[in-house]
Coordinates of C-alpha atoms (C1' of nucleotides) in Angstrom, one line a residue:
Chain A
M1 CA 54.8 -146.8 -30.1
P2 CA 53.1 -149.6 -32.0
T3 CA 49.6 -148.8 -33.1
Q4 CA 46.5 -150.1 -31.4
T5 CA 46.0 -152.2 -34.5
F6 CA 49.1 -154.1 -33.6
F7 CA 48.0 -154.8 -30.1
N8 CA 44.6 -155.9 -31.3
L9 CA 46.2 -158.6 -33.5
P10 CA 45.7 -162.3 -32.7
E11 CA 48.4 -163.6 -30.5
E12 CA 49.7 -166.0 -33.1
K13 CA 50.3 -163.2 -35.6
K14 CA 51.9 -161.0 -33.0
K15 CA 54.3 -163.7 -32.0
R16 CA 55.2 -164.5 -35.6
L17 CA 56.1 -160.8 -36.1
V18 CA 58.1 -160.6 -32.8
A19 CA 60.0 -163.7 -33.7
G20 CA 60.7 -162.6 -37.2
A21 CA 61.9 -159.3 -35.9
M22 CA 64.1 -160.8 -33.2
K23 CA 65.7 -163.1 -35.8
E24 CA 66.7 -160.1 -37.9
F25 CA 67.8 -157.9 -35.0
S26 CA 69.8 -160.7 -33.5
A27 CA 71.7 -161.2 -36.7
K28 CA 72.1 -157.5 -37.6
P29 CA 72.3 -154.2 -35.7
L30 CA 69.5 -151.7 -36.1
N31 CA 71.1 -149.9 -39.0
E32 CA 71.7 -152.9 -41.1
A33 CA 68.4 -154.7 -40.3
S34 CA 65.8 -154.3 -43.0
I35 CA 62.0 -154.2 -42.8
S36 CA 62.0 -156.3 -46.0
N37 CA 63.7 -159.2 -44.1
I38 CA 61.4 -158.9 -41.1
V39 CA 58.2 -159.1 -43.2
K40 CA 59.7 -162.0 -45.1
N41 CA 60.6 -163.8 -41.8
S42 CA 57.2 -163.1 -40.4
K43 CA 55.2 -163.8 -43.5
I44 CA 53.2 -160.6 -43.3
S45 CA 52.8 -158.1 -46.1
R46 CA 54.9 -154.9 -46.3
G47 CA 51.8 -152.8 -46.1
S48 CA 50.7 -154.4 -42.9
F49 CA 54.0 -153.6 -41.2
Y50 CA 53.4 -149.9 -41.7
Q51 CA 50.0 -150.3 -40.2
Y52 CA 51.5 -151.6 -37.0
F53 CA 54.7 -149.6 -36.7
E54 CA 55.9 -146.2 -37.8
D55 CA 59.2 -147.5 -38.9
K56 CA 62.0 -149.8 -38.0
K57 CA 63.0 -147.9 -34.8
D58 CA 59.4 -148.0 -33.5
L59 CA 59.5 -151.8 -33.6
Y60 CA 63.0 -152.0 -32.2
F61 CA 62.2 -149.9 -29.2
F62 CA 59.1 -152.0 -28.6
L63 CA 61.3 -155.1 -28.5
I64 CA 63.8 -153.5 -26.2
G65 CA 60.9 -152.6 -23.8
K66 CA 59.6 -156.1 -24.0
F67 CA 62.8 -157.9 -23.4
R68 CA 64.9 -155.6 -21.3
Y69 CA 65.5 -156.6 -17.8
N70 CA 63.3 -154.8 -15.3
Y71 CA 66.3 -153.6 -13.4
R72 CA 64.3 -151.5 -10.9
N73 CA 62.9 -154.5 -9.0
L74 CA 66.2 -156.3 -9.0
M75 CA 68.0 -153.2 -7.7
L76 CA 65.4 -152.7 -4.9
K77 CA 65.6 -156.3 -3.8
S78 CA 69.4 -156.2 -3.9
F79 CA 69.7 -153.1 -1.7
Q80 CA 67.1 -154.5 0.7
E81 CA 68.9 -157.8 1.0
K82 CA 72.1 -156.0 1.9
D83 CA 70.4 -153.7 4.5
G84 CA 70.7 -150.7 2.3
D85 CA 74.5 -150.9 2.0
F86 CA 75.4 -149.1 -1.1
H87 CA 78.5 -151.0 -2.2
E88 CA 77.3 -154.5 -1.3
G89 CA 73.8 -153.8 -2.7
Y90 CA 75.1 -152.5 -6.1
K91 CA 77.6 -155.4 -6.2
L92 CA 74.8 -158.0 -5.8
F93 CA 72.6 -156.1 -8.3
S94 CA 75.3 -155.9 -10.9
E95 CA 76.3 -159.5 -10.7
K96 CA 72.8 -160.7 -11.4
Y97 CA 72.1 -158.0 -14.0
I98 CA 75.3 -158.9 -16.0
K99 CA 74.6 -162.6 -15.7
Y100 CA 71.0 -162.1 -17.0
I101 CA 72.0 -160.2 -20.0
M102 CA 75.1 -162.1 -21.0
E103 CA 73.6 -165.6 -20.5
S104 CA 70.3 -164.8 -22.1
E105 CA 69.0 -166.9 -24.9
K106 CA 68.6 -163.5 -26.6
F107 CA 72.4 -163.0 -26.5
G108 CA 72.6 -161.9 -30.2
F109 CA 69.9 -159.3 -29.7
F110 CA 71.5 -157.9 -26.6
E111 CA 75.0 -158.0 -28.1
N112 CA 73.8 -156.0 -31.1
M113 CA 71.9 -153.6 -28.9
Y114 CA 74.9 -152.9 -26.6
L115 CA 77.5 -152.7 -29.4
H116 CA 75.4 -150.3 -31.5
M117 CA 73.6 -148.4 -28.8
N118 CA 74.4 -144.8 -28.7
Y119 CA 73.4 -141.9 -26.5
Q120 CA 70.7 -140.7 -28.8
I121 CA 69.0 -144.1 -29.3
N122 CA 69.4 -144.7 -25.6
Q123 CA 67.6 -141.5 -24.7
E124 CA 64.9 -141.9 -27.4
A125 CA 64.2 -145.4 -26.1
R126 CA 63.9 -144.0 -22.5
V127 CA 61.4 -141.4 -23.5
D128 CA 59.5 -144.3 -25.0
F129 CA 59.4 -146.1 -21.7
K130 CA 58.3 -143.0 -19.8
E131 CA 55.2 -142.9 -21.9
T132 CA 54.3 -146.5 -21.4
K133 CA 55.4 -147.5 -17.9
S134 CA 55.1 -145.9 -14.5
H135 CA 58.4 -145.1 -12.9
K136 CA 57.2 -146.3 -9.5
L137 CA 58.1 -149.6 -8.1
P138 CA 55.2 -152.1 -7.6
N139 CA 55.2 -151.5 -3.9
G140 CA 55.4 -147.8 -4.2
K141 CA 58.9 -147.5 -2.9
R142 CA 61.6 -145.5 -4.6
I143 CA 65.1 -146.8 -4.9
V144 CA 66.6 -143.9 -3.1
D145 CA 64.5 -144.9 -0.1
V146 CA 66.2 -148.2 0.3
V147 CA 69.8 -147.0 0.1
S148 CA 71.3 -146.2 3.4
R149 CA 73.1 -142.8 3.6
D150 CA 74.9 -143.6 6.8
N151 CA 78.2 -144.1 5.1
L152 CA 77.8 -142.0 2.0
K153 CA 78.8 -138.4 1.4
M154 CA 75.5 -137.8 -0.4
T155 CA 72.8 -136.4 1.7
S156 CA 70.1 -135.1 -0.6
D157 CA 67.9 -137.3 -2.8
T158 CA 69.1 -135.5 -5.9
E159 CA 72.7 -136.1 -5.3
L160 CA 72.1 -139.8 -4.5
I161 CA 70.0 -140.2 -7.7
D162 CA 72.8 -138.6 -9.7
V163 CA 75.3 -141.1 -8.4
L164 CA 73.0 -144.1 -8.8
R165 CA 72.2 -143.1 -12.4
Y166 CA 75.8 -142.5 -13.2
I167 CA 76.8 -145.9 -11.9
L168 CA 74.1 -147.6 -13.9
S169 CA 75.5 -146.0 -17.1
M170 CA 78.9 -147.1 -16.0
L171 CA 77.5 -150.6 -15.6
N172 CA 76.0 -150.6 -19.1
D173 CA 79.3 -149.3 -20.5
T174 CA 81.1 -152.1 -18.9
I175 CA 78.7 -154.6 -20.4
M176 CA 79.3 -153.0 -23.8
E177 CA 83.0 -153.5 -23.2
G178 CA 82.4 -157.1 -22.2
F179 CA 80.6 -157.8 -25.4
W180 CA 83.2 -156.1 -27.5
K181 CA 86.2 -157.8 -25.9
E182 CA 84.2 -161.0 -25.7
L183 CA 84.7 -161.3 -22.0
S184 CA 83.1 -164.0 -19.9
V185 CA 80.4 -163.1 -17.4
K186 CA 82.9 -163.4 -14.6
E187 CA 85.4 -161.1 -16.3
T188 CA 82.8 -158.5 -17.0
Q189 CA 81.5 -158.7 -13.4
D190 CA 85.1 -158.3 -12.1
L191 CA 85.7 -155.3 -14.4
F192 CA 82.6 -153.6 -13.1
L193 CA 83.5 -154.4 -9.5
K194 CA 86.9 -152.8 -9.8
R195 CA 85.3 -149.6 -11.1
L196 CA 82.7 -149.7 -8.4
E197 CA 85.5 -149.8 -5.9
W198 CA 87.2 -146.9 -7.4
I199 CA 84.1 -144.8 -7.2
T200 CA 83.1 -146.0 -3.8
Y201 CA 86.4 -145.6 -2.0
G202 CA 88.2 -143.3 -4.4
I203 CA 91.5 -143.8 -6.1
A204 CA 93.3 -141.2 -4.0
I205 CA 95.0 -142.2 -0.8
P206 CA 93.0 -140.4 1.9
A207 CA 95.0 -138.0 4.0
E208 CA 95.5 -139.7 7.4
K209 CA 95.9 -136.6 9.4
E210 CA 95.5 -132.9 8.9
E211 CA 98.7 -131.7 7.7
K212 CA 99.6 -128.1 7.2
E213 CA 102.6 -127.2 5.1
Chain B
M1 CA 92.2 -146.2 -44.8
P2 CA 91.9 -144.0 -47.9
T3 CA 93.8 -145.3 -50.9
Q4 CA 97.2 -143.9 -52.1
T5 CA 95.2 -142.6 -55.1
F6 CA 93.4 -140.2 -52.7
F7 CA 96.6 -139.0 -51.1
N8 CA 98.1 -138.4 -54.5
L9 CA 95.3 -136.1 -55.5
P10 CA 95.9 -132.4 -56.0
E11 CA 95.3 -130.4 -52.9
E12 CA 92.3 -128.5 -54.4
K13 CA 90.4 -131.7 -55.1
K14 CA 91.2 -133.2 -51.7
K15 CA 89.9 -130.1 -50.0
R16 CA 86.8 -130.1 -52.1
L17 CA 86.1 -133.6 -51.1
V18 CA 86.8 -133.1 -47.4
A19 CA 84.6 -130.0 -47.4
G20 CA 81.8 -131.8 -49.2
A21 CA 82.0 -134.7 -46.7
M22 CA 82.1 -132.4 -43.7
K23 CA 79.0 -130.6 -44.9
E24 CA 77.2 -133.9 -45.1
F25 CA 78.5 -135.3 -41.8
S26 CA 77.7 -132.1 -40.0
A27 CA 74.1 -132.2 -41.1
K28 CA 73.5 -135.9 -40.7
P29 CA 74.9 -138.7 -38.6
L30 CA 77.0 -141.5 -40.2
N31 CA 74.0 -143.7 -40.8
E32 CA 71.9 -141.1 -42.5
A33 CA 74.6 -139.5 -44.5
S34 CA 74.8 -140.6 -48.1
I35 CA 77.7 -141.0 -50.5
S36 CA 75.4 -139.6 -53.2
N37 CA 75.2 -136.3 -51.4
I38 CA 78.9 -136.2 -50.7
V39 CA 79.8 -136.7 -54.3
K40 CA 77.2 -134.1 -55.3
N41 CA 78.6 -131.6 -52.8
S42 CA 82.2 -132.2 -53.9
K43 CA 81.5 -132.4 -57.6
I44 CA 83.4 -135.6 -58.1
S45 CA 82.0 -138.7 -59.8
R46 CA 80.6 -141.6 -57.9
G47 CA 83.1 -143.9 -59.5
S48 CA 86.0 -141.8 -58.2
F49 CA 84.7 -141.9 -54.7
Y50 CA 85.1 -145.7 -54.7
Q51 CA 88.6 -145.3 -56.0
Y52 CA 89.6 -143.2 -52.9
F53 CA 87.6 -144.9 -50.1
E54 CA 86.3 -148.3 -49.4
D55 CA 83.0 -147.0 -48.2
K56 CA 81.3 -144.3 -46.2
K57 CA 82.9 -145.4 -42.9
D58 CA 86.3 -145.3 -44.4
L59 CA 85.9 -141.6 -45.2
Y60 CA 84.3 -140.9 -41.9
F61 CA 87.1 -142.4 -39.9
F62 CA 89.6 -140.5 -41.9
L63 CA 87.8 -137.3 -41.1
I64 CA 87.7 -138.2 -37.4
G65 CA 91.4 -138.8 -37.4
K66 CA 92.0 -135.5 -39.2
F67 CA 90.0 -133.3 -37.0
R68 CA 89.9 -135.0 -33.6
Y69 CA 91.8 -133.3 -30.9
N70 CA 95.2 -134.7 -30.2
Y71 CA 94.4 -135.2 -26.6
R72 CA 97.7 -136.9 -25.7
N73 CA 99.7 -133.8 -25.9
L74 CA 97.2 -131.7 -24.0
M75 CA 97.0 -134.3 -21.3
L76 CA 100.8 -134.5 -21.0
K77 CA 101.1 -130.8 -20.8
S78 CA 98.3 -130.5 -18.2
F79 CA 99.8 -133.1 -15.9
Q80 CA 103.2 -131.4 -16.2
E81 CA 101.8 -128.0 -15.4
K82 CA 100.2 -129.4 -12.2
D83 CA 103.4 -131.2 -11.1
G84 CA 101.9 -134.6 -11.8
D85 CA 98.9 -134.1 -9.5
F86 CA 96.3 -136.5 -10.8
H87 CA 93.1 -134.6 -9.9
E88 CA 94.4 -131.1 -10.7
G89 CA 96.0 -132.3 -14.0
Y90 CA 92.9 -134.1 -15.2
K91 CA 90.8 -131.1 -14.3
L92 CA 92.9 -128.8 -16.3
F93 CA 92.9 -131.2 -19.2
S94 CA 89.2 -131.8 -19.2
E95 CA 88.4 -128.1 -19.1
K96 CA 90.4 -127.4 -22.2
Y97 CA 89.3 -130.6 -24.0
I98 CA 85.6 -129.9 -23.5
K99 CA 86.0 -126.3 -24.5
Y100 CA 87.8 -127.3 -27.7
I101 CA 85.2 -129.7 -28.8
M102 CA 82.1 -127.8 -27.8
E103 CA 83.3 -124.4 -29.1
S104 CA 84.8 -125.7 -32.4
E105 CA 83.6 -124.4 -35.7
K106 CA 83.0 -128.1 -36.5
F107 CA 80.3 -128.2 -33.8
G108 CA 77.8 -130.0 -36.0
F109 CA 80.3 -132.7 -37.0
F110 CA 81.4 -133.3 -33.4
E111 CA 77.8 -133.2 -32.2
N112 CA 76.7 -135.9 -34.6
M113 CA 79.9 -137.9 -33.8
Y114 CA 79.2 -137.9 -30.1
L115 CA 75.5 -138.5 -30.2
H116 CA 75.8 -141.4 -32.7
M117 CA 79.1 -142.8 -31.6
N118 CA 78.7 -146.3 -30.3
Y119 CA 81.2 -148.7 -28.8
Q120 CA 81.7 -150.6 -32.0
I121 CA 82.4 -147.6 -34.2
N122 CA 84.6 -146.1 -31.4
Q123 CA 86.7 -149.2 -31.4
E124 CA 86.8 -149.6 -35.2
A125 CA 88.0 -146.0 -35.4
R126 CA 90.7 -146.7 -32.8
V127 CA 92.1 -149.6 -34.7
D128 CA 92.3 -147.2 -37.6
F129 CA 94.4 -144.8 -35.6
K130 CA 96.7 -147.5 -34.4
E131 CA 97.6 -148.3 -38.0
T132 CA 98.3 -144.8 -38.9
K133 CA 99.8 -143.1 -35.9
S134 CA 102.4 -143.9 -33.3
H135 CA 101.2 -144.0 -29.7
K136 CA 104.2 -142.4 -28.4
L137 CA 104.3 -138.8 -27.5
P138 CA 106.5 -136.5 -29.6
N139 CA 109.1 -136.3 -26.9
G140 CA 109.0 -140.0 -26.2
K141 CA 107.3 -139.6 -22.8
R142 CA 104.4 -141.7 -21.9
I143 CA 101.5 -140.2 -20.0
V144 CA 101.9 -142.6 -17.0
D145 CA 105.3 -141.2 -16.6
V146 CA 104.1 -137.7 -15.8
V147 CA 101.4 -138.7 -13.3
S148 CA 102.6 -138.7 -9.7
R149 CA 101.6 -141.8 -7.8
D150 CA 102.4 -140.3 -4.4
N151 CA 98.8 -139.8 -3.4
L152 CA 97.2 -142.5 -5.5
K153 CA 96.3 -146.1 -4.5
M154 CA 97.5 -147.3 -7.9
T155 CA 101.1 -148.5 -7.9
S156 CA 101.6 -150.4 -11.2
D157 CA 101.6 -148.9 -14.7
T158 CA 98.8 -151.2 -15.7
E159 CA 96.5 -150.1 -12.9
L160 CA 97.2 -146.5 -13.6
I161 CA 96.6 -146.9 -17.3
D162 CA 93.3 -148.6 -16.5
V163 CA 92.2 -145.7 -14.4
L164 CA 93.3 -143.0 -16.9
R165 CA 91.6 -144.8 -19.7
Y166 CA 88.4 -145.3 -17.8
I167 CA 88.3 -141.6 -16.9
L168 CA 88.8 -140.6 -20.5
S169 CA 85.8 -142.7 -21.5
M170 CA 83.8 -141.1 -18.6
L171 CA 84.9 -137.7 -20.0
N172 CA 83.6 -138.6 -23.5
D173 CA 80.4 -139.9 -22.0
T174 CA 79.9 -136.6 -20.2
I175 CA 80.5 -134.7 -23.4
M176 CA 77.9 -136.9 -25.1
E177 CA 75.5 -136.0 -22.3
G178 CA 76.3 -132.3 -22.7
F179 CA 75.5 -132.4 -26.4
W180 CA 72.3 -134.3 -25.8
K181 CA 71.0 -132.1 -23.0
E182 CA 72.4 -129.0 -24.8
L183 CA 74.5 -128.0 -21.8
S184 CA 76.8 -125.1 -22.0
V185 CA 80.6 -125.6 -21.9
K186 CA 80.6 -124.6 -18.3
E187 CA 77.8 -126.9 -17.3
T188 CA 79.5 -129.8 -19.0
Q189 CA 82.8 -129.1 -17.4
D190 CA 81.1 -128.9 -14.0
L191 CA 79.3 -132.2 -14.6
F192 CA 82.5 -133.9 -15.4
L193 CA 84.3 -132.3 -12.4
K194 CA 81.6 -133.6 -10.0
R195 CA 82.2 -137.1 -11.4
L196 CA 85.9 -136.7 -11.2
E197 CA 85.6 -135.9 -7.5
W198 CA 83.5 -138.9 -6.9
I199 CA 86.1 -141.1 -8.4
T200 CA 89.1 -139.4 -6.9
Y201 CA 87.9 -139.2 -3.3
G202 CA 85.1 -141.8 -3.3
I203 CA 81.5 -141.4 -2.5
A204 CA 81.8 -143.3 0.8
I205 CA 82.6 -141.6 4.0
P206 CA 86.0 -143.0 5.0
A207 CA 86.2 -144.9 8.2
E208 CA 88.0 -142.6 10.7
K209 CA 89.4 -145.3 12.9
E210 CA 90.1 -149.0 12.6
E211 CA 87.1 -150.7 14.2
K212 CA 86.7 -154.4 14.9
E213 CA 83.3 -155.8 15.6
Chain C
dT1 C1' 18.5 -160.8 -43.7
dA2 C1' 20.7 -157.0 -46.3
dA3 C1' 23.1 -152.7 -46.2
dT4 C1' 26.4 -149.8 -44.5
dA5 C1' 30.4 -148.5 -41.8
dT6 C1' 34.8 -149.5 -39.8
dA7 C1' 39.0 -152.0 -39.5
dT8 C1' 42.6 -154.6 -41.6
dG9 C1' 45.4 -156.7 -45.5
dT10 C1' 47.9 -156.3 -49.8
dG11 C1' 51.6 -155.8 -53.4
dA12 C1' 52.9 -152.7 -57.1
dC13 C1' 55.2 -148.6 -57.2
dA14 C1' 58.3 -144.2 -57.2
dG15 C1' 62.2 -142.7 -55.5
dC16 C1' 66.0 -143.3 -53.2
dT17 C1' 70.3 -145.8 -52.0
dT18 C1' 74.9 -148.6 -52.8
dG19 C1' 78.9 -150.8 -55.1
dT20 C1' 80.5 -152.4 -59.7
dC21 C1' 82.2 -152.3 -64.2
dA22 C1' 83.2 -151.4 -69.1
dT23 C1' 84.9 -147.7 -71.1
dA24 C1' 87.2 -143.2 -71.7
dA25 C1' 90.6 -139.8 -70.5
dT26 C1' 95.0 -138.6 -68.8
dG27 C1' 99.9 -138.7 -67.4
dC28 C1' 104.4 -140.4 -68.2
dA29 C1' 108.4 -143.0 -70.0
dA30 C1' 110.9 -144.7 -73.9
Chain D
dT1 C1' 104.7 -141.1 -81.4
dT2 C1' 103.7 -145.3 -79.1
dG3 C1' 102.7 -148.0 -75.2
dC4 C1' 101.6 -148.7 -70.3
dA5 C1' 99.9 -147.4 -65.8
dT6 C1' 97.0 -144.5 -63.5
dT7 C1' 92.8 -142.0 -62.8
dA8 C1' 87.9 -140.6 -64.2
dT9 C1' 83.2 -141.5 -65.4
dG10 C1' 78.2 -142.5 -65.3
dA11 C1' 75.0 -146.2 -66.5
dC12 C1' 73.5 -150.0 -64.2
dA13 C1' 71.6 -154.1 -61.2
dA14 C1' 70.1 -154.9 -57.0
dG15 C1' 68.5 -153.5 -52.9
dC16 C1' 65.9 -150.6 -49.7
dT17 C1' 61.9 -147.5 -47.8
dG18 C1' 57.3 -145.5 -47.3
dT19 C1' 52.8 -144.9 -49.8
dC20 C1' 48.6 -145.6 -51.9
dA21 C1' 44.6 -147.4 -54.4
dC22 C1' 42.3 -151.1 -53.8
dA23 C1' 40.6 -155.8 -51.7
dT24 C1' 38.9 -158.2 -47.9
dA25 C1' 37.2 -159.0 -43.3
dT26 C1' 34.5 -157.7 -39.3
dA27 C1' 31.0 -155.1 -36.7
dT28 C1' 26.8 -152.4 -36.6
dT29 C1' 22.5 -151.0 -37.9
dA30 C1' 17.9 -151.1 -40.3

DNA sequence: TAATATATGTGACAGCTTGTCATAATGCAA
DNA sequence: TTGCATTATGACAAGCTGTCACATATATTA
């Protein structure tokens, strides 16, 4: 978490710093980016940097929080638009989500983020969000409330949340793969949809009749 | 790839170096590990290090290749033991694979590897393997040849390979999660099996009859 | 207004890192 | 022994991080 001092800063200075940091993190992944470059880019003194942020990661997580897509709202809207249908709703969500990330003017930043994101950083960043943002949607609805269970095997909230969460991580993995293989938006969307079909309908041929041997 | 000079080294020196490196990489992830520590641990001069390896990553990938489980053989054996049954075969494979990694005496090394592995490193390492090892199994059989398609929707080799590959990455993701949440071997196995069921049988309730609207 | 307290800005610095390079030591063939 | 290729070495430049004593600005009070 940046310090209060940082948030108190005049807008102009804050912007300069964010821009200088985005420049560095768009060119290099977290490990290779240097504070030295960021303070040079932003024309602030090294000492000041450490008055705003604990370290490089602190700033990085702040930027991720600032620019990451607010997927919850999009997910909610998508499921509502498809009358709670799991497969159609997730499909709609994923198409927009992938498009947003891969066509963003912050492409370099996201690319480095995805290619160098690992489980630990992912989780550390999440903890960060928990502290700063409420997990409730603006209208108070939870995502599990807008997904119809009529044609799903999952009955309990917990089970459904497990599935939704897992599929979100699958989506992010697919985006990673897209960046790595330099796939187009369309190709990445299709790759995800294929996997979504696997998990929705299964890869096994369902037994048509009860058959005893 | 380590240089020929490294491979020519007397066994004792090679072992010292590998041990010194494992000590460092078990205590710290790749980014935090330092060559300075490794050469101190191994009692070799800094100059020599650079005569054996291009950089830190070069050594790291060598170690991964050296100690990583040879999953292909285990996978083949598992499918064969279950008469090619996809679900049962993968289940057997995953249980042994998870157990091997999480109960290894190289726990620290694997833990750091999984928690800090990202897509880019993963792929870079893979390219490394391609150069050094053949992708064929010892007896010449390919994995797709020992998986029965009788009860799978996949017909072509390509499709089946896609599925098998995806599930392997799901397995590795689950192991990551296991390390992060400090799950037991059993809990990690169960988490994976739950996901394997999702993908095998689908999460949607299959339509019983053909219904036109 | 002046005096004091609080908040913010600064760059030199110690201590660490990496990769290189001139030089020294060793092995081996003639 | 001599000569050549291979291997070993640590000092070094150049870079990085995080800190700290000090300078400056802003707010508060007498």
